[in-house]
């Protein structure tokens, strides 16, 4: 038996020092999160319930976490002043506090980890939280994820301007923020989500100009929509146009006759599909699988509560929202219809990185690299597909689609749909484009570990700190070898 | 999908990272019929997850690397986003001292290094702040975009008639009469006259099949990336315990700090988690580049690095079987890849490297290594509690 050595430059022994520990951490104070927090506290647990709303105006502008499409009033810019109205709008929070739940609003959860493969040095589960000023870590025994679902966005000509938004974002701006700035809506989609969105809007005194469906028939019965709302099946949006404040009208085309009409509106709400907000689950390493009925890549769960990780459970829409077995087929049909409308060059699929649908399909290199070489120009999606199945992460590396500050929220689903249509395969076969911490784009100064353990600094190395790794080749095996270890230790630039 | 009928190739390369792809490209340039097998997608492991640094002046391959990088876009036919030179700057006295010594070492090796005062550092690195103490300007080295470079090798290889088979893990090396005759994969058996193993951490298990010992310890290393900032005159700006680069798009991609030792099976890593270490990286980057402190971090990631006991590459053609060449770059393989591929080509075709002595990178240096070398070094997965004891806290 030889003595086991120790590598002071490795992570072991430097586990993040959580600034506190709670028994149960609940992420998301929607109805499901509040109910879960209440149940946990009534079961005798110590419970911290965290919700990122009100989110900073800057993040809303990036469509994080929801696809707000810029249709909010100036009120959202004053985050501190939004806390009270958000608290008041979330029914049940007062009761939760009464019952002993500790609540933090305006706090982002940007990562969470449990011990597992590749994390041998992590002693216990930990979550990363942040507000606008700083980040901190909280240890937990149990994490209840109630992060909800978000909208699937699909582009069409003119979509990348204020006024095109998602149904979940509209609901949030109406019911949580009371800060929606639109008046006249066109809704895209004809399923349950579209019907509920239309009813919500009309109930709030907004005008719903029309509900548009690219497919020949609506997905739910006409009487699910408010009376008097025009319903146009077999129509596709072909151009959203407007001015500096965004959308002012939408041109739609009858896909049978080709006739076009222009509808005056200030907002176009995409209500085509929801996908569970699985980003924290992906960071945690919970099993996810394509489950079309649940809206895409959803947590693998026997009961909608348990996950593959014993410390992590689900509450509410993050487990998936039932949208019928053909939910992804339906989305793909929408993407096909919008693709057929054309405008591949104008439709900017990835707004952050300005990647058009044409550029995506051609696997075109980004414009900052200048004109492509001859060889590059000859490379397109078809040649890439000859070499292996479509993979979004690979295409993202080449085109930069999905690599921007919105972390792919506006584009990842439509990239998958677009690739699937181009490859003539089911979008259900496209692997999930991976999520990485921080799952909210937060400034360096906020994420920074200003509270760092001195041991981290004392043992920090640029690279592994392997003795002799940087010794110049000629000196290897000579007496000069010792010199380099003495001079630098391992801490050499790379 | 089975490709049982797929013919083999004169040379099969196991591993579609930068090392294997560069080797295959060099071979294809010499007219060799070459096939690359990868267990997944090309560049999916370390080769697509690294810092893109190309400044490994200690390596015998460095001069050739330096000669080649400025030519690579032209030679490959695709952009690698290569940019020349680096600035390393100190924000405290300790780092000042270290970087001065590093500069001296580079000068001793014959590479030009200029000293910079704080104002000059800020000219090259406008995101730097008032805390700059000094800097050095490496008038050599550089950095490129790893993901674009991997794909460039792969495509250039195809353009020269080479083939790549993705999702085809090499499961077994087939030998007969003391020679490698082929490779078995779930997609069939492929015959070859020569085998190159450039499989990253999986090289150890593969070589064991032919009785050769390639001691490797895999570990995870992490990086962060921010949203874009205006382009700085020098893309590679290191310091404060970080290595990194500004991408041509403007993002700051930086790494450094503690790694985590892993055990990895023949199928490769199941997961490559990045961790709360991203906070420590964020802090150091905010200190190094104070004018970037408000930039948002938009991602982090980890990649798996295979380390040899001395941290130096193995590039060698075995004596038995004599038609097997192995390369593991032990953590510094991206920047050196134009040259490592060239060296492998030479070993395969000519039996010796034409432009550098690689004798000290031979696999034979590990024959006497004790079986439990990883435990002795502490290079195995280690718990927090063991860590606390080791650090004597
Ligand atoms: C965070 C990080 C930062 C780094 N920074 C730098 C840097 O700045 N500069 C630098 O020069 N280096 C850097 N490195 C190191 C560099 O990335 C690696 O040395 C280099 O990529 C190694 O390339 P490779 O082709 O030898 O191995 P890999 O990239 O590991 O490729 C091996 C390939 O083999 C395949 N494979 C494995 N087993 C099998 C099998 N049985 N059958 C078929 N295929 C198989 C794998 O799928 C993989 O694609 C960094 C690494 C990391 C992780």
mmCIF file of C-alpha atoms in Angstrom, chain B residues 95-353:
data_model
loop_
_atom_site.group_PDB
_atom_site.id
_atom_site.type_symbol
_atom_site.label_atom_id
_atom_site.label_comp_id
_atom_site.label_asym_id
_atom_site.label_seq_id
_atom_site.Cartn_x
_atom_site.Cartn_y
_atom_site.Cartn_z
ATOM 1 C CA UNK B 95 2.588 38.288 -11.237
ATOM 2 C CA UNK B 96 4.960 41.003 -12.405
ATOM 3 C CA UNK B 97 7.845 38.896 -11.199
ATOM 4 C CA UNK B 98 6.502 35.707 -12.782
ATOM 5 C CA UNK B 99 5.848 37.315 -16.139
ATOM 6 C CA UNK B 100 9.280 38.909 -16.208
ATOM 7 C CA UNK B 101 10.839 35.491 -15.718
ATOM 8 C CA UNK B 102 8.617 34.023 -18.368
ATOM 9 C CA UNK B 103 9.722 36.764 -20.755
ATOM 10 C CA UNK B 104 13.350 35.985 -20.012
ATOM 11 C CA UNK B 105 12.761 32.314 -20.635
ATOM 12 C CA UNK B 106 11.158 33.060 -24.011
ATOM 13 C CA UNK B 107 14.026 35.360 -24.947
ATOM 14 C CA UNK B 108 16.481 32.635 -23.995
ATOM 15 C CA UNK B 109 14.604 30.379 -26.397
ATOM 16 C CA UNK B 110 15.065 32.969 -29.117
ATOM 17 C CA UNK B 111 11.568 34.472 -29.194
ATOM 18 C CA UNK B 112 11.051 38.212 -29.098
ATOM 19 C CA UNK B 113 9.284 39.655 -26.064
ATOM 20 C CA UNK B 114 8.731 43.369 -25.450
ATOM 21 C CA UNK B 115 8.197 44.906 -22.031
ATOM 22 C CA UNK B 116 5.132 47.087 -21.701
ATOM 23 C CA UNK B 117 4.371 49.847 -19.237
ATOM 24 C CA UNK B 118 0.799 50.165 -17.923
ATOM 25 C CA UNK B 119 -0.193 52.735 -20.549
ATOM 26 C CA UNK B 120 1.073 50.491 -23.323
ATOM 27 C CA UNK B 121 -0.816 47.549 -21.851
ATOM 28 C CA UNK B 122 -4.012 49.596 -21.930
ATOM 29 C CA UNK B 123 -3.357 50.471 -25.554
ATOM 30 C CA UNK B 124 -3.234 46.817 -26.522
ATOM 31 C CA UNK B 125 -5.912 45.823 -24.038
ATOM 32 C CA UNK B 126 -8.348 48.733 -23.704
ATOM 33 C CA UNK B 127 -10.509 46.757 -21.276
ATOM 34 C CA UNK B 128 -7.634 46.721 -18.767
ATOM 35 C CA UNK B 129 -7.800 49.195 -15.895
ATOM 36 C CA UNK B 130 -5.795 51.384 -13.567
ATOM 37 C CA UNK B 131 -4.540 48.358 -11.675
ATOM 38 C CA UNK B 132 -2.044 47.325 -14.354
ATOM 39 C CA UNK B 133 1.481 47.018 -12.972
ATOM 40 C CA UNK B 134 3.352 45.898 -16.096
ATOM 41 C CA UNK B 135 3.022 43.707 -19.114
ATOM 42 C CA UNK B 136 4.941 41.669 -21.626
ATOM 43 C CA UNK B 137 4.156 41.455 -25.290
ATOM 44 C CA UNK B 138 4.896 38.103 -26.862
ATOM 45 C CA UNK B 139 5.762 38.911 -30.456
ATOM 46 C CA UNK B 140 4.916 35.334 -31.349
ATOM 47 C CA UNK B 141 2.222 32.828 -30.466
ATOM 48 C CA UNK B 142 -1.438 33.624 -30.869
ATOM 49 C CA UNK B 143 -4.840 32.067 -30.698
ATOM 50 C CA UNK B 144 -7.563 30.663 -32.916
ATOM 51 C CA UNK B 145 -11.174 29.537 -32.673
ATOM 52 C CA UNK B 146 -11.086 25.865 -31.635
ATOM 53 C CA UNK B 147 -14.510 24.953 -32.998
ATOM 54 C CA UNK B 148 -13.917 26.536 -36.341
ATOM 55 C CA UNK B 149 -10.439 25.030 -36.514
ATOM 56 C CA UNK B 150 -11.681 21.499 -35.822
ATOM 57 C CA UNK B 151 -14.240 21.803 -38.564
ATOM 58 C CA UNK B 152 -11.671 23.326 -40.894
ATOM 59 C CA UNK B 153 -9.379 20.312 -40.466
ATOM 60 C CA UNK B 154 -12.321 17.961 -40.984
ATOM 61 C CA UNK B 155 -13.528 19.657 -44.122
ATOM 62 C CA UNK B 156 -10.046 20.152 -45.545
ATOM 63 C CA UNK B 157 -9.438 16.458 -45.003
ATOM 64 C CA UNK B 158 -12.602 15.581 -46.894
ATOM 65 C CA UNK B 159 -11.697 18.010 -49.658
ATOM 66 C CA UNK B 160 -8.517 15.968 -50.123
ATOM 67 C CA UNK B 161 -10.377 12.711 -50.339
ATOM 68 C CA UNK B 162 -10.092 11.620 -46.707
ATOM 69 C CA UNK B 163 -13.107 10.145 -44.981
ATOM 70 C CA UNK B 164 -14.605 10.731 -41.560
ATOM 71 C CA UNK B 165 -17.003 8.378 -39.874
ATOM 72 C CA UNK B 166 -18.728 9.937 -36.898
ATOM 73 C CA UNK B 167 -20.597 7.969 -34.226
ATOM 74 C CA UNK B 168 -18.231 5.073 -34.826
ATOM 75 C CA UNK B 169 -16.281 4.311 -31.642
ATOM 76 C CA UNK B 170 -13.268 2.059 -32.042
ATOM 77 C CA UNK B 171 -14.003 -0.836 -29.715
ATOM 78 C CA UNK B 172 -11.197 -3.217 -30.532
ATOM 79 C CA UNK B 173 -7.873 -3.035 -32.263
ATOM 80 C CA UNK B 174 -7.486 -6.143 -34.369
ATOM 81 C CA UNK B 175 -3.966 -7.552 -34.656
ATOM 82 C CA UNK B 176 -2.447 -10.422 -36.495
ATOM 83 C CA UNK B 177 1.151 -11.569 -36.641
ATOM 84 C CA UNK B 178 2.354 -8.654 -34.521
ATOM 85 C CA UNK B 179 0.696 -6.046 -36.700
ATOM 86 C CA UNK B 180 -2.475 -4.053 -36.494
ATOM 87 C CA UNK B 181 -4.810 -5.177 -39.233
ATOM 88 C CA UNK B 182 -7.934 -3.251 -38.453
ATOM 89 C CA UNK B 183 -10.375 -1.712 -36.035
ATOM 90 C CA UNK B 184 -13.729 -2.964 -34.874
ATOM 91 C CA UNK B 185 -16.600 -0.558 -34.380
ATOM 92 C CA UNK B 186 -20.346 -1.027 -33.921
ATOM 93 C CA UNK B 187 -20.578 0.019 -37.570
ATOM 94 C CA UNK B 188 -18.332 -2.697 -38.816
ATOM 95 C CA UNK B 189 -14.706 -3.722 -39.006
ATOM 96 C CA UNK B 190 -12.319 -1.548 -40.935
ATOM 97 C CA UNK B 191 -9.008 -2.861 -42.183
ATOM 98 C CA UNK B 192 -5.846 -0.733 -42.292
ATOM 99 C CA UNK B 193 -2.104 -0.868 -42.879
ATOM 100 C CA UNK B 194 -1.343 1.638 -40.150
ATOM 101 C CA UNK B 195 -3.313 2.815 -37.128
ATOM 102 C CA UNK B 196 -3.061 6.212 -35.454
ATOM 103 C CA UNK B 197 -4.554 6.477 -31.975
ATOM 104 C CA UNK B 198 -5.353 10.079 -31.065
ATOM 105 C CA UNK B 199 -8.297 9.333 -28.824
ATOM 106 C CA UNK B 200 -7.670 11.729 -25.952
ATOM 107 C CA UNK B 201 -8.339 10.115 -22.565
ATOM 108 C CA UNK B 202 -9.473 6.891 -24.238
ATOM 109 C CA UNK B 203 -6.001 6.282 -25.640
ATOM 110 C CA UNK B 204 -4.908 4.455 -22.514
ATOM 111 C CA UNK B 205 -7.524 1.716 -22.761
ATOM 112 C CA UNK B 206 -7.080 1.356 -26.504
ATOM 113 C CA UNK B 207 -3.324 0.922 -26.246
ATOM 114 C CA UNK B 208 -3.668 -1.583 -23.445
ATOM 115 C CA UNK B 209 -5.292 -3.872 -26.011
ATOM 116 C CA UNK B 210 -1.985 -4.126 -27.831
ATOM 117 C CA UNK B 211 0.037 -4.434 -24.645
ATOM 118 C CA UNK B 212 1.318 -0.857 -24.615
ATOM 119 C CA UNK B 213 1.164 1.358 -21.586
ATOM 120 C CA UNK B 214 -0.010 4.950 -21.985
ATOM 121 C CA UNK B 215 -0.630 6.295 -18.485
ATOM 122 C CA UNK B 216 -3.280 9.006 -18.521
ATOM 123 C CA UNK B 217 -5.291 10.796 -15.877
ATOM 124 C CA UNK B 218 -8.362 12.617 -17.173
ATOM 125 C CA UNK B 219 -9.583 15.795 -15.542
ATOM 126 C CA UNK B 220 -12.207 18.396 -16.175
ATOM 127 C CA UNK B 221 -11.242 22.055 -16.735
ATOM 128 C CA UNK B 222 -13.678 24.958 -16.951
ATOM 129 C CA UNK B 223 -14.093 28.173 -18.913
ATOM 130 C CA UNK B 224 -16.548 31.079 -19.062
ATOM 131 C CA UNK B 225 -17.553 33.363 -21.909
ATOM 132 C CA UNK B 226 -19.093 36.840 -21.892
ATOM 133 C CA UNK B 227 -21.212 38.750 -24.337
ATOM 134 C CA UNK B 228 -19.170 40.629 -26.974
ATOM 135 C CA UNK B 229 -17.039 43.689 -26.230
ATOM 136 C CA UNK B 230 -15.459 45.984 -28.823
ATOM 137 C CA UNK B 231 -12.486 44.295 -30.490
ATOM 138 C CA UNK B 232 -9.161 44.914 -28.792
ATOM 139 C CA UNK B 233 -5.914 45.288 -30.767
ATOM 140 C CA UNK B 234 -4.585 42.053 -29.260
ATOM 141 C CA UNK B 235 -6.931 39.100 -28.981
ATOM 142 C CA UNK B 236 -4.923 37.115 -26.451
ATOM 143 C CA UNK B 237 -4.636 38.950 -23.142
ATOM 144 C CA UNK B 238 -3.704 36.810 -20.141
ATOM 145 C CA UNK B 239 -3.006 37.485 -16.503
ATOM 146 C CA UNK B 240 -4.386 37.253 -12.980
ATOM 147 C CA UNK B 241 -4.324 33.466 -13.080
ATOM 148 C CA UNK B 242 -6.339 33.291 -16.292
ATOM 149 C CA UNK B 243 -5.701 32.286 -19.858
ATOM 150 C CA UNK B 244 -8.095 33.310 -22.555
ATOM 151 C CA UNK B 245 -8.887 35.176 -25.671
ATOM 152 C CA UNK B 246 -11.222 37.651 -27.191
ATOM 153 C CA UNK B 247 -13.028 35.990 -30.055
ATOM 154 C CA UNK B 248 -13.222 37.840 -33.339
ATOM 155 C CA UNK B 249 -16.882 38.349 -32.528
ATOM 156 C CA UNK B 250 -15.781 40.153 -29.372
ATOM 157 C CA UNK B 251 -16.688 37.648 -26.638
ATOM 158 C CA UNK B 252 -14.199 37.136 -23.824
ATOM 159 C CA UNK B 253 -13.529 33.426 -23.251
ATOM 160 C CA UNK B 254 -11.394 32.690 -20.189
ATOM 161 C CA UNK B 255 -10.322 29.746 -18.111
ATOM 162 C CA UNK B 256 -7.996 28.799 -15.296
ATOM 163 C CA UNK B 257 -8.212 27.612 -11.735
ATOM 164 C CA UNK B 258 -8.916 24.257 -10.160
ATOM 165 C CA UNK B 259 -9.647 21.138 -12.183
ATOM 166 C CA UNK B 260 -11.373 17.949 -11.159
ATOM 167 C CA UNK B 261 -9.904 14.486 -11.663
ATOM 168 C CA UNK B 262 -12.280 12.004 -13.224
ATOM 169 C CA UNK B 263 -12.582 8.322 -14.020
ATOM 170 C CA UNK B 264 -13.757 7.881 -17.558
ATOM 171 C CA UNK B 265 -14.842 4.657 -19.210
ATOM 172 C CA UNK B 266 -14.047 3.654 -22.777
ATOM 173 C CA UNK B 267 -17.226 5.345 -24.022
ATOM 174 C CA UNK B 268 -15.974 8.751 -22.898
ATOM 175 C CA UNK B 269 -17.341 11.144 -20.283
ATOM 176 C CA UNK B 270 -21.027 10.882 -19.462
ATOM 177 C CA UNK B 271 -21.121 14.494 -18.365
ATOM 178 C CA UNK B 272 -18.745 17.421 -18.354
ATOM 179 C CA UNK B 273 -20.267 19.715 -15.767
ATOM 180 C CA UNK B 274 -19.044 23.237 -15.232
ATOM 181 C CA UNK B 275 -19.447 24.351 -11.653
ATOM 182 C CA UNK B 276 -19.694 27.342 -9.309
ATOM 183 C CA UNK B 277 -15.995 27.866 -10.089
ATOM 184 C CA UNK B 278 -17.460 30.146 -12.733
ATOM 185 C CA UNK B 279 -17.810 32.694 -9.904
ATOM 186 C CA UNK B 280 -14.086 32.552 -9.187
ATOM 187 C CA UNK B 281 -13.336 32.873 -12.884
ATOM 188 C CA UNK B 282 -15.744 35.810 -13.159
ATOM 189 C CA UNK B 283 -14.037 37.544 -10.288
ATOM 190 C CA UNK B 284 -10.591 37.155 -11.782
ATOM 191 C CA UNK B 285 -11.735 38.364 -15.172
ATOM 192 C CA UNK B 286 -13.462 41.395 -13.618
ATOM 193 C CA UNK B 287 -10.186 42.180 -11.829
ATOM 194 C CA UNK B 288 -8.040 41.626 -14.910
ATOM 195 C CA UNK B 289 -10.314 43.641 -17.203
ATOM 196 C CA UNK B 290 -12.185 46.087 -14.970
ATOM 197 C CA UNK B 291 -13.727 47.841 -17.945
ATOM 198 C CA UNK B 292 -15.413 44.576 -18.856
ATOM 199 C CA UNK B 293 -16.878 44.023 -15.384
ATOM 200 C CA UNK B 294 -20.383 44.920 -16.539
ATOM 201 C CA UNK B 295 -20.319 42.449 -19.415
ATOM 202 C CA UNK B 296 -22.687 39.557 -18.938
ATOM 203 C CA UNK B 297 -21.441 36.019 -18.647
ATOM 204 C CA UNK B 298 -23.527 34.037 -21.088
ATOM 205 C CA UNK B 299 -22.133 30.506 -20.767
ATOM 206 C CA UNK B 300 -19.602 28.303 -19.086
ATOM 207 C CA UNK B 301 -18.380 24.882 -20.069
ATOM 208 C CA UNK B 302 -15.935 22.178 -19.171
ATOM 209 C CA UNK B 303 -13.749 19.929 -21.248
ATOM 210 C CA UNK B 304 -11.810 16.823 -20.372
ATOM 211 C CA UNK B 305 -8.044 16.930 -20.567
ATOM 212 C CA UNK B 306 -5.931 13.787 -20.414
ATOM 213 C CA UNK B 307 -2.710 14.275 -18.504
ATOM 214 C CA UNK B 308 0.402 12.172 -18.709
ATOM 215 C CA UNK B 309 2.379 11.910 -15.460
ATOM 216 C CA UNK B 310 4.783 14.683 -16.525
ATOM 217 C CA UNK B 311 2.165 16.733 -18.334
ATOM 218 C CA UNK B 312 4.021 16.381 -21.615
ATOM 219 C CA UNK B 313 2.706 14.891 -24.824
ATOM 220 C CA UNK B 314 3.352 11.415 -26.108
ATOM 221 C CA UNK B 315 3.969 11.312 -29.843
ATOM 222 C CA UNK B 316 5.490 8.011 -30.777
ATOM 223 C CA UNK B 317 5.430 5.157 -33.202
ATOM 224 C CA UNK B 318 5.429 1.891 -31.295
ATOM 225 C CA UNK B 319 7.984 -0.793 -31.931
ATOM 226 C CA UNK B 320 5.430 -3.535 -31.358
ATOM 227 C CA UNK B 321 3.104 -3.426 -33.172
ATOM 228 C CA UNK B 322 5.246 -1.357 -35.457
ATOM 229 C CA UNK B 323 2.355 -0.005 -37.474
ATOM 230 C CA UNK B 324 0.692 1.887 -34.648
ATOM 231 C CA UNK B 325 1.380 5.552 -33.930
ATOM 232 C CA UNK B 326 0.026 7.185 -30.815
ATOM 233 C CA UNK B 327 -0.443 10.808 -29.873
ATOM 234 C CA UNK B 328 -1.768 12.346 -26.712
ATOM 235 C CA UNK B 329 -1.159 16.024 -26.232
ATOM 236 C CA UNK B 330 -1.748 16.154 -22.498
ATOM 237 C CA UNK B 331 -3.494 19.451 -22.258
ATOM 238 C CA UNK B 332 -1.592 21.565 -24.764
ATOM 239 C CA UNK B 333 -2.787 20.064 -27.982
ATOM 240 C CA UNK B 334 -4.837 22.730 -29.641
ATOM 241 C CA UNK B 335 -2.191 25.292 -30.429
ATOM 242 C CA UNK B 336 0.328 22.640 -31.423
ATOM 243 C CA UNK B 337 -2.087 20.798 -33.694
ATOM 244 C CA UNK B 338 -0.781 22.052 -37.050
ATOM 245 C CA UNK B 339 2.625 20.670 -36.073
ATOM 246 C CA UNK B 340 1.500 17.557 -34.186
ATOM 247 C CA UNK B 341 -0.375 16.411 -37.280
ATOM 248 C CA UNK B 342 2.711 16.976 -39.363
ATOM 249 C CA UNK B 343 4.830 14.981 -36.910
ATOM 250 C CA UNK B 344 2.350 12.102 -36.900
ATOM 251 C CA UNK B 345 2.303 12.083 -40.679
ATOM 252 C CA UNK B 346 6.083 11.826 -40.673
ATOM 253 C CA UNK B 347 6.093 8.988 -38.142
ATOM 254 C CA UNK B 348 3.499 7.049 -40.102
ATOM 255 C CA UNK B 349 5.068 7.495 -43.512
ATOM 256 C CA UNK B 350 8.773 7.933 -42.771
ATOM 257 C CA UNK B 351 9.214 6.469 -39.306
ATOM 258 C CA UNK B 352 10.711 9.689 -37.930
ATOM 259 C CA UNK B 353 9.750 13.317 -37.520
#
